[in-house]
PDB file of C-alpha atoms in Angstrom:
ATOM      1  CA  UNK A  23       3.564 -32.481 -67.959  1.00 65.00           C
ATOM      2  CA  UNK A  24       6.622 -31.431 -69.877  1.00 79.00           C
ATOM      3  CA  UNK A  25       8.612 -29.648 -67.069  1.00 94.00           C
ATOM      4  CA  UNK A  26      11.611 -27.639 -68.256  1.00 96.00           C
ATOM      5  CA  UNK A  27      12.993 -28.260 -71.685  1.00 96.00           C
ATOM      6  CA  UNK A  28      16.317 -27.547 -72.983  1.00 97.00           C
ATOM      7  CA  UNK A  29      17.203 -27.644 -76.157  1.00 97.00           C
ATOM      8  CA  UNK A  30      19.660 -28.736 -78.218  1.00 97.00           C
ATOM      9  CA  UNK A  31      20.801 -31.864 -76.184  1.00 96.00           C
ATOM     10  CA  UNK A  32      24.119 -31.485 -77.612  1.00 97.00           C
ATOM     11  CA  UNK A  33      26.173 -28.564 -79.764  1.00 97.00           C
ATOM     12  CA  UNK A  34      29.678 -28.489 -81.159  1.00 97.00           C
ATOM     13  CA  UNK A  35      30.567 -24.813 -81.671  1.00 97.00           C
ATOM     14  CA  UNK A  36      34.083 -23.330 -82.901  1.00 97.00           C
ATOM     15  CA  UNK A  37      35.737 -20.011 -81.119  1.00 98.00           C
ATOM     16  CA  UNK A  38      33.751 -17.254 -81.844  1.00 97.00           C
ATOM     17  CA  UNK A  39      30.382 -18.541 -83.242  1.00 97.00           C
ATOM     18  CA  UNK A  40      27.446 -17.433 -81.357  1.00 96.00           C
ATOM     19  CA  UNK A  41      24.161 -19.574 -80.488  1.00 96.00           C
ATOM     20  CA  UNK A  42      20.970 -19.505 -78.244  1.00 98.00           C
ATOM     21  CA  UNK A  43      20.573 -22.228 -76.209  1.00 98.00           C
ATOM     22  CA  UNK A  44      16.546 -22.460 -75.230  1.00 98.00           C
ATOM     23  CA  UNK A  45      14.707 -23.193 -72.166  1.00 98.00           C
ATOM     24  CA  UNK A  46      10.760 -23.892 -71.582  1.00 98.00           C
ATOM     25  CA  UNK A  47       9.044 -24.254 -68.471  1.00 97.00           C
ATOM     26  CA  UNK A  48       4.990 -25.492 -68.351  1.00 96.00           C
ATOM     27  CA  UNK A  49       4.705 -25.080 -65.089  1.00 95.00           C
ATOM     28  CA  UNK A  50       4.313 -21.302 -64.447  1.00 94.00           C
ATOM     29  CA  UNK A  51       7.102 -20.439 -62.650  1.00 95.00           C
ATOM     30  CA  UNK A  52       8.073 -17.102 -61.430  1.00 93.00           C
ATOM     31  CA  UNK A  53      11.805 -18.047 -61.338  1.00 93.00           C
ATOM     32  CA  UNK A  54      14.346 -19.425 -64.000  1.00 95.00           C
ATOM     33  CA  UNK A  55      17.938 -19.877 -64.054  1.00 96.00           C
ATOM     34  CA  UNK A  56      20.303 -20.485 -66.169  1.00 97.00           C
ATOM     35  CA  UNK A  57      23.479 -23.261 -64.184  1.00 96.00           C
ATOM     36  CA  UNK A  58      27.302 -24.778 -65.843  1.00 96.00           C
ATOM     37  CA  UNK A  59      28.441 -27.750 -64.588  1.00 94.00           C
ATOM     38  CA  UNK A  60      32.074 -28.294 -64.732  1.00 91.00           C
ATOM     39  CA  UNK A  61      34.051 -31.459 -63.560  1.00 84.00           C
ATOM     40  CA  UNK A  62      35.351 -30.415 -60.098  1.00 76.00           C
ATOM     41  CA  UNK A  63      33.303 -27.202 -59.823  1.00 77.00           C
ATOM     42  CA  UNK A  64      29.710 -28.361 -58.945  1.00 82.00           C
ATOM     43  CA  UNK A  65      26.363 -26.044 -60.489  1.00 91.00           C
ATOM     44  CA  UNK A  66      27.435 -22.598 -60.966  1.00 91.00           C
ATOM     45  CA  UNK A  67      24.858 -19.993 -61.371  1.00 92.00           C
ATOM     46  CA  UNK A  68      25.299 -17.978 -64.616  1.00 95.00           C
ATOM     47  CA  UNK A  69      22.044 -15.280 -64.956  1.00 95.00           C
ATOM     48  CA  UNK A  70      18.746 -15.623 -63.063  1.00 94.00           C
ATOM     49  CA  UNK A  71      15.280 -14.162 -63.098  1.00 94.00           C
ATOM     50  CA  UNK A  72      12.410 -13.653 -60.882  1.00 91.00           C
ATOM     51  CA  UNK A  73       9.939 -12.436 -63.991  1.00 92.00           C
ATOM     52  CA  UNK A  74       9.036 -11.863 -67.206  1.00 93.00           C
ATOM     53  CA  UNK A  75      11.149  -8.222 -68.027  1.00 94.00           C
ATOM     54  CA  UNK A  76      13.571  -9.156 -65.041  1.00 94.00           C
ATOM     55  CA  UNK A  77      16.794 -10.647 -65.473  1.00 95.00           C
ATOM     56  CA  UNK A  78      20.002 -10.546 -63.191  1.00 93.00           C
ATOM     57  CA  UNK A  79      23.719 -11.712 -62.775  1.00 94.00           C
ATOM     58  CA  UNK A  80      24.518 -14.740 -61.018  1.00 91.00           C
ATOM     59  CA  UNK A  81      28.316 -15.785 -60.096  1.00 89.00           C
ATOM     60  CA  UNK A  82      29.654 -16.824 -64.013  1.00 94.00           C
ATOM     61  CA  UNK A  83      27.654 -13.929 -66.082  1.00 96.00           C
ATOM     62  CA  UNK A  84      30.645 -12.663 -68.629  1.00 96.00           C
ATOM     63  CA  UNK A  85      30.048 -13.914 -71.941  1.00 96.00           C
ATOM     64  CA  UNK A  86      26.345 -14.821 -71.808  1.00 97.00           C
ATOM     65  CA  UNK A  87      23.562 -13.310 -72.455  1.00 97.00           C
ATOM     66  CA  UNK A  88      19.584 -13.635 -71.374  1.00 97.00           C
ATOM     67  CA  UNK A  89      16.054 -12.364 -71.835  1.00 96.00           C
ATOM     68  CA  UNK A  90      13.108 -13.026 -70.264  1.00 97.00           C
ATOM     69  CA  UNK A  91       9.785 -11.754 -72.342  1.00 96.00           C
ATOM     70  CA  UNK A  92       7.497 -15.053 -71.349  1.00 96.00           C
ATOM     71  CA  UNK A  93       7.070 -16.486 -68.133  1.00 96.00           C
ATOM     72  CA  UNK A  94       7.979 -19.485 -70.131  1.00 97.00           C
ATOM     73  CA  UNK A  95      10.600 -19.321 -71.899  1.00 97.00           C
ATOM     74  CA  UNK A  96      14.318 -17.774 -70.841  1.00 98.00           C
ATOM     75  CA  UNK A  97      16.850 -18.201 -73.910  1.00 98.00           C
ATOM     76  CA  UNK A  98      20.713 -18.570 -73.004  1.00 98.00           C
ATOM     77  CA  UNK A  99      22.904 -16.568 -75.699  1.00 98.00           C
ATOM     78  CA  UNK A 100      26.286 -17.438 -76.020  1.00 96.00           C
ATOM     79  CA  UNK A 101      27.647 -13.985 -77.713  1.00 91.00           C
ATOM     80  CA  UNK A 102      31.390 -15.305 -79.189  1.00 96.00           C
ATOM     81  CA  UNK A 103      32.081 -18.878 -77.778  1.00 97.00           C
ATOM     82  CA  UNK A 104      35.304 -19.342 -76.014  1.00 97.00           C
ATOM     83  CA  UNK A 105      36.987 -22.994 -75.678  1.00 97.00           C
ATOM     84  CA  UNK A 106      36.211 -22.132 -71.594  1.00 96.00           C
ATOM     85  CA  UNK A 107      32.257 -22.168 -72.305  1.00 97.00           C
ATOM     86  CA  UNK A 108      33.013 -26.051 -72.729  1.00 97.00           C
ATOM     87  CA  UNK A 109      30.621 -27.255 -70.367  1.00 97.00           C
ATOM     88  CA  UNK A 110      26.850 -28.752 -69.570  1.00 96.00           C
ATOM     89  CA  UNK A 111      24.091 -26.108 -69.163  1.00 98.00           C
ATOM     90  CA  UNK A 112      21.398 -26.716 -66.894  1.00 97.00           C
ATOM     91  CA  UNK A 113      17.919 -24.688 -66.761  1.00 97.00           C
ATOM     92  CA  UNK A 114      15.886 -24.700 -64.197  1.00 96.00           C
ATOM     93  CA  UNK A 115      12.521 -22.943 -62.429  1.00 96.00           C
ATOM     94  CA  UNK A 116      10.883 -23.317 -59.259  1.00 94.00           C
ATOM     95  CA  UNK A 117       7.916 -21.836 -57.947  1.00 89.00           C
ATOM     96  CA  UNK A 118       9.193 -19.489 -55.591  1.00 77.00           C
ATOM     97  CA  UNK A 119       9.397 -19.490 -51.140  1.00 75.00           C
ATOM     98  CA  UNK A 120      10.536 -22.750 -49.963  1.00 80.00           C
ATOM     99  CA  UNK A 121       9.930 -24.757 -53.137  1.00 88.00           C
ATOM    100  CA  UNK A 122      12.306 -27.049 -54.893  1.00 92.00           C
ATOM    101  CA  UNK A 123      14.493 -26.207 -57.943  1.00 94.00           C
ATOM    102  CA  UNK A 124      13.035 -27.926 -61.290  1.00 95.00           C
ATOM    103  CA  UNK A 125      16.239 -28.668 -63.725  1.00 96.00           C
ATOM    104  CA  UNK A 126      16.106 -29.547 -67.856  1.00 96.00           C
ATOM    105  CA  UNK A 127      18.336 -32.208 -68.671  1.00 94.00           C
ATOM    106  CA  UNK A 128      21.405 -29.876 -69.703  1.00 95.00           C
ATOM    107  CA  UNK A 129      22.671 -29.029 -73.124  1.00 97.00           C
ATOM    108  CA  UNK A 130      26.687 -30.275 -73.347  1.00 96.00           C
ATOM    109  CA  UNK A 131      28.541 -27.640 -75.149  1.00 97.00           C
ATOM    110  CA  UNK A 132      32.137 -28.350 -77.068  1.00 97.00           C
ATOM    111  CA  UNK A 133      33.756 -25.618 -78.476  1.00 97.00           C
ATOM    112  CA  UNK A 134      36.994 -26.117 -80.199  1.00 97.00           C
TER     113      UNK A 134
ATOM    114  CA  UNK B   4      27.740 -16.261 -46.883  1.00 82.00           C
ATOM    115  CA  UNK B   5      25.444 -19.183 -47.277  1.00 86.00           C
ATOM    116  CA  UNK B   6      27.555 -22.574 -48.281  1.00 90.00           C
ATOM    117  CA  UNK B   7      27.222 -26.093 -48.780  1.00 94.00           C
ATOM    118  CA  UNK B   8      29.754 -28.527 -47.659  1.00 94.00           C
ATOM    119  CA  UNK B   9      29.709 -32.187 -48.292  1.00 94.00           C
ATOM    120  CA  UNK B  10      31.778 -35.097 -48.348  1.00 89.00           C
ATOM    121  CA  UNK B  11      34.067 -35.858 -51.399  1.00 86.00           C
ATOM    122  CA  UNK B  12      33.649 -39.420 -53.187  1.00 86.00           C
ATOM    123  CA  UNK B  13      33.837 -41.287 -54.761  1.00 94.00           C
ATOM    124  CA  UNK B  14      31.524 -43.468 -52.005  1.00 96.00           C
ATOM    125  CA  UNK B  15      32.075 -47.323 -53.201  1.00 97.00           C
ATOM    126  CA  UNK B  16      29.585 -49.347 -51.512  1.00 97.00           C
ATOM    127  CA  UNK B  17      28.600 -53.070 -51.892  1.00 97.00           C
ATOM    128  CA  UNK B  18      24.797 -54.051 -52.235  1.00 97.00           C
ATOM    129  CA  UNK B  19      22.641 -53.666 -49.374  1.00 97.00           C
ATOM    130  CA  UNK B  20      25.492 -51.498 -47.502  1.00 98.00           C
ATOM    131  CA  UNK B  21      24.045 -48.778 -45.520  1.00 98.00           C
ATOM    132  CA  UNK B  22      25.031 -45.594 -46.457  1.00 97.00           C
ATOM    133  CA  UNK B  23      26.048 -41.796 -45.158  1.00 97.00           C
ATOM    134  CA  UNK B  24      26.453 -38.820 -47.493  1.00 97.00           C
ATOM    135  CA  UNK B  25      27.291 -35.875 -45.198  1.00 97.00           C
ATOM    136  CA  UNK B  26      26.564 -32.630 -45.666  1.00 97.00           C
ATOM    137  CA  UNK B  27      26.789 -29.740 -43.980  1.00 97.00           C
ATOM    138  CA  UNK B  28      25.960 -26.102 -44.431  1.00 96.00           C
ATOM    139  CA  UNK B  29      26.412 -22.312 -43.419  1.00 94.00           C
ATOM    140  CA  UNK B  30      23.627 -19.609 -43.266  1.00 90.00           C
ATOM    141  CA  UNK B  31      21.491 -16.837 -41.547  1.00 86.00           C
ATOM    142  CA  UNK B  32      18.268 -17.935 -40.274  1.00 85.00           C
ATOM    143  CA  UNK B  33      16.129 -21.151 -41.492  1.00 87.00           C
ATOM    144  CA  UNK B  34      16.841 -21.928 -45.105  1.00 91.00           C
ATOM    145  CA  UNK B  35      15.220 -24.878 -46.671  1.00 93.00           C
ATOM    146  CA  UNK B  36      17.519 -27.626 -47.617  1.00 95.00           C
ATOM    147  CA  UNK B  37      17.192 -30.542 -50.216  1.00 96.00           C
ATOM    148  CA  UNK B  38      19.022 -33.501 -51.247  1.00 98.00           C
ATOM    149  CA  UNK B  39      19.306 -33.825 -55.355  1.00 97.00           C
ATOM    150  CA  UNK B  40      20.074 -37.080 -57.201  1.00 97.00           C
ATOM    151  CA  UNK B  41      21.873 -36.710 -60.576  1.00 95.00           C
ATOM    152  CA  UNK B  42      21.794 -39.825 -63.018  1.00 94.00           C
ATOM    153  CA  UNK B  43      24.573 -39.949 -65.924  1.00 88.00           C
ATOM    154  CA  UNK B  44      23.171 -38.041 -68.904  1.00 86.00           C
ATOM    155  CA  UNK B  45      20.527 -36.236 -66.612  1.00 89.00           C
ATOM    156  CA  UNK B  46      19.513 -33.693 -65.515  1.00 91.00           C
ATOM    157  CA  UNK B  47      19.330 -33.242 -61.278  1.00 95.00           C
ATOM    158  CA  UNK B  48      16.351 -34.406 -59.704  1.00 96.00           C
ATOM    159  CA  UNK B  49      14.756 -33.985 -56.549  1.00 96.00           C
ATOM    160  CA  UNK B  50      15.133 -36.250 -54.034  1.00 98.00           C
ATOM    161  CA  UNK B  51      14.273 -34.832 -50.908  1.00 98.00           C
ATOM    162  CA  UNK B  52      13.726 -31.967 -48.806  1.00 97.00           C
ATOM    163  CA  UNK B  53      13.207 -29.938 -45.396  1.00 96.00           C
ATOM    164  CA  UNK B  54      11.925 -26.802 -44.870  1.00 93.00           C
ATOM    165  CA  UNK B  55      12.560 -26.090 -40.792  1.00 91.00           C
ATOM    166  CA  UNK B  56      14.383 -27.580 -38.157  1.00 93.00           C
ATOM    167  CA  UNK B  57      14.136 -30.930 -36.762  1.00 95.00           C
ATOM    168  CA  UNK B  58      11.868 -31.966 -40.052  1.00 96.00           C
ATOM    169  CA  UNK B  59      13.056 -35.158 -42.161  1.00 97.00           C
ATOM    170  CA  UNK B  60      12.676 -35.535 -45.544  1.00 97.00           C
ATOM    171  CA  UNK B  61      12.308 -38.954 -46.995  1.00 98.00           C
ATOM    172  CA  UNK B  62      12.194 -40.360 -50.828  1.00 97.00           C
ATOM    173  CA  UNK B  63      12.525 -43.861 -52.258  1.00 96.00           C
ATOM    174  CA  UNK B  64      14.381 -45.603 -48.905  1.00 97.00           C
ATOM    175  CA  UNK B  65      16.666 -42.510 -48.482  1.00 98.00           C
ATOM    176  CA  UNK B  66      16.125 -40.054 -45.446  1.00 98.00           C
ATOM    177  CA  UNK B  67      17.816 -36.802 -44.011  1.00 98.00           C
ATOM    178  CA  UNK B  68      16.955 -34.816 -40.936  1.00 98.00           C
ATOM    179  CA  UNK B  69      17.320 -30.827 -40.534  1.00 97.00           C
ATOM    180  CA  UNK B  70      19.490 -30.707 -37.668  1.00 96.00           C
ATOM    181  CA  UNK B  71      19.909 -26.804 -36.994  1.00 94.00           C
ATOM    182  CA  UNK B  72      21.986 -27.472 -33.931  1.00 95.00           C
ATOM    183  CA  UNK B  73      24.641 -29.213 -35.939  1.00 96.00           C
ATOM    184  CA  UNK B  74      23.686 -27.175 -39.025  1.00 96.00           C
ATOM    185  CA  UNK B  75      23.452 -30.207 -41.061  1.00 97.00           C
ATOM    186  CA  UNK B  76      21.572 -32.855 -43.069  1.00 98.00           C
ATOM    187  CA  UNK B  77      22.836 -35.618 -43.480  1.00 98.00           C
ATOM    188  CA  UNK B  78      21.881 -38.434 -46.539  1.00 98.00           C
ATOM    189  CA  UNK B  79      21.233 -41.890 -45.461  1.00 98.00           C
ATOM    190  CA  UNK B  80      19.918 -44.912 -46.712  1.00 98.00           C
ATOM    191  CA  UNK B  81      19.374 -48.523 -44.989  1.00 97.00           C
ATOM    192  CA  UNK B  82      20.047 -50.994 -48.002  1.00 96.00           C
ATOM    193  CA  UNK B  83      21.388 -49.267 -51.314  1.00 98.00           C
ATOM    194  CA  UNK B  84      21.209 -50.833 -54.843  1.00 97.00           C
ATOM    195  CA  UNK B  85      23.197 -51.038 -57.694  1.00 97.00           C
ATOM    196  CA  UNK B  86      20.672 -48.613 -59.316  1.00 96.00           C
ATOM    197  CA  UNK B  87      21.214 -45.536 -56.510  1.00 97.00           C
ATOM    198  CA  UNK B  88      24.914 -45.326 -58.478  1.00 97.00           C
ATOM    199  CA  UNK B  89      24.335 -42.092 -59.475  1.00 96.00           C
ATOM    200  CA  UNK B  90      25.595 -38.453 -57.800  1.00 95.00           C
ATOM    201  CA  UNK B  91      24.011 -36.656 -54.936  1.00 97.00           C
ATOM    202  CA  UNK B  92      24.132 -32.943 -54.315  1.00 96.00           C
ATOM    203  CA  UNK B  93      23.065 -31.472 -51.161  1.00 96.00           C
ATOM    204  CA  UNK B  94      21.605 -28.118 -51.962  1.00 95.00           C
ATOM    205  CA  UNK B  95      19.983 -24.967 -49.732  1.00 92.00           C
ATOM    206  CA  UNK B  96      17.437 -22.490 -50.697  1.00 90.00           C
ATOM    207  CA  UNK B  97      18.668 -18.781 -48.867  1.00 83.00           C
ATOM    208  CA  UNK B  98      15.507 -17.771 -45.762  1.00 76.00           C
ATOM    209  CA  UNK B  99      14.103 -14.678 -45.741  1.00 73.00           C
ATOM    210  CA  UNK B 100      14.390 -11.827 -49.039  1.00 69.00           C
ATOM    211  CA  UNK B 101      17.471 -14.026 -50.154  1.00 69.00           C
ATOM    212  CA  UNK B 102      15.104 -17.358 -50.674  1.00 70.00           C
ATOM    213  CA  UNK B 103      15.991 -17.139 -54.571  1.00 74.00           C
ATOM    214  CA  UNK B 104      19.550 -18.185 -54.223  1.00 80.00           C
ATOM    215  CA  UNK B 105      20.347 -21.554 -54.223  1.00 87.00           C
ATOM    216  CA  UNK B 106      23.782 -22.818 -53.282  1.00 90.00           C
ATOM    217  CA  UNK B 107      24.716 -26.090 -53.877  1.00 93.00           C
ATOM    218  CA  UNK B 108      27.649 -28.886 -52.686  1.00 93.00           C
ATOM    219  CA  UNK B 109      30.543 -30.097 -54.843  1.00 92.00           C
ATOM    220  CA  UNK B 110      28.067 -33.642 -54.965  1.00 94.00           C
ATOM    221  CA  UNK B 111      29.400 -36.907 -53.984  1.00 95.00           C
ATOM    222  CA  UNK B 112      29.251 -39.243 -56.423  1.00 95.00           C
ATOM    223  CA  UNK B 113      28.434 -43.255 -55.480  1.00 97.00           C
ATOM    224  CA  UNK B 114      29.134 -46.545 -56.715  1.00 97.00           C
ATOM    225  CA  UNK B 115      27.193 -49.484 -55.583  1.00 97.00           C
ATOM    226  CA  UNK B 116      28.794 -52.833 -56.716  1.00 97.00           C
ATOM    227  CA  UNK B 117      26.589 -56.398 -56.837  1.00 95.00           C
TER     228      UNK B 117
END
């Protein structure tokens, strides 16, 4: 069993580029999320959904984009990268109530 | 709002040392809480969890208790090892229509020396 899968492991991107960073879940969940780690900041949630065709802010949204059009699958777009996107992404599902979060095993993102 | 609170590290322990991570939190009704373990590299993992009062979650030695008087839950562990060096982030799960947000603690990062 796979879990959630993030991919690339690591990306080096200058100001402006853009780029998708991907996320697959195998385990059917209802809810994905999309989480930036920064040193001194702890998990901050960036966009969330609760289905396929439903996506919502969480508390970091500006600059990033998301889609949801699988149950599996919830892409991360990065629309014109900013040295302040530096950061690790985390992805990460659960099955809804009381269940636990399930996280990828982050993407670290340089831009310069 | 809902919060997390837990202790800042870094926690330096020696081998076998008992040890404390405290956490405590803020919300409305019962949320569910869990304890995640985050190696270097990785990704978080569970640890542990509790889903009402006065359960305890348990996991590989560690242990935490739901204590809704004190609102907290509390990470311990008897004997720690050199591989628990990792960081720990307590982490609660909204009750009621709000159960899809997840707030999390600044973690606590430990260091267990032979």
């Amino acid at each position: 069993n796979a879990g959630v899968t993030q991919t690339p492991k690591f990306q080096v991107l200058k100001t402006g580029q853009s780029m998708t960073l991907q996320c697959a879940q195998d385990m059917n969940h209802e809810y994905m999320s999309w989480y930036r780690q920064d040193p001194g900041m702890g998990l901050r949630l960036i966009h969330y959904s609760v289905g396929a065709g439903i996506t919502d802010q969480g508390e970091v949204p500006n600059g990033y984009n998301v889609s949801r059009s699988t149950t599996e699958d919830f892409p991360l777009r990065l629309l014109s990268a900013a040295p302040s996107q530096t950061s690790v992404y985390f992805c990460a599902s659960r099955q809804g109530g009381n269940s636990p979060l399930h996280f990828g095993n982050g993407t670290r993102l340089t831009v310069t | 709002g809902d919060s997390v609170t837990q202790m800042e590290g870094p926690v330096t322990l020696s081998e076998e040392a008992f040890l404390t991570i405290n956490c405590t939190y803020t919300a409305t009704g019962y949320p569910s809480l869990f304890w995640y373990v985050q190696y270097p590299g990785e990704g978080l993992q569970l640890l542990l969890k509790a889903t009402k009062a006065d359960d305890k979650g348990s996991n590989k030695g560690f242990e935490a208790t739901y204590r809704k008087e004190t609102t907290s839950f509390h990470l311990e562990k008897g004997s720690v090892q050199v591989s628990d060096s990792a960081v720990y982030f307590c982490a609660l799960s909204a009750a009621g229509y709000n159960f899809n947000k997840f707030y999390f603690g600044s973690g606590t990062k430990l260091n267990v020396k032979p």
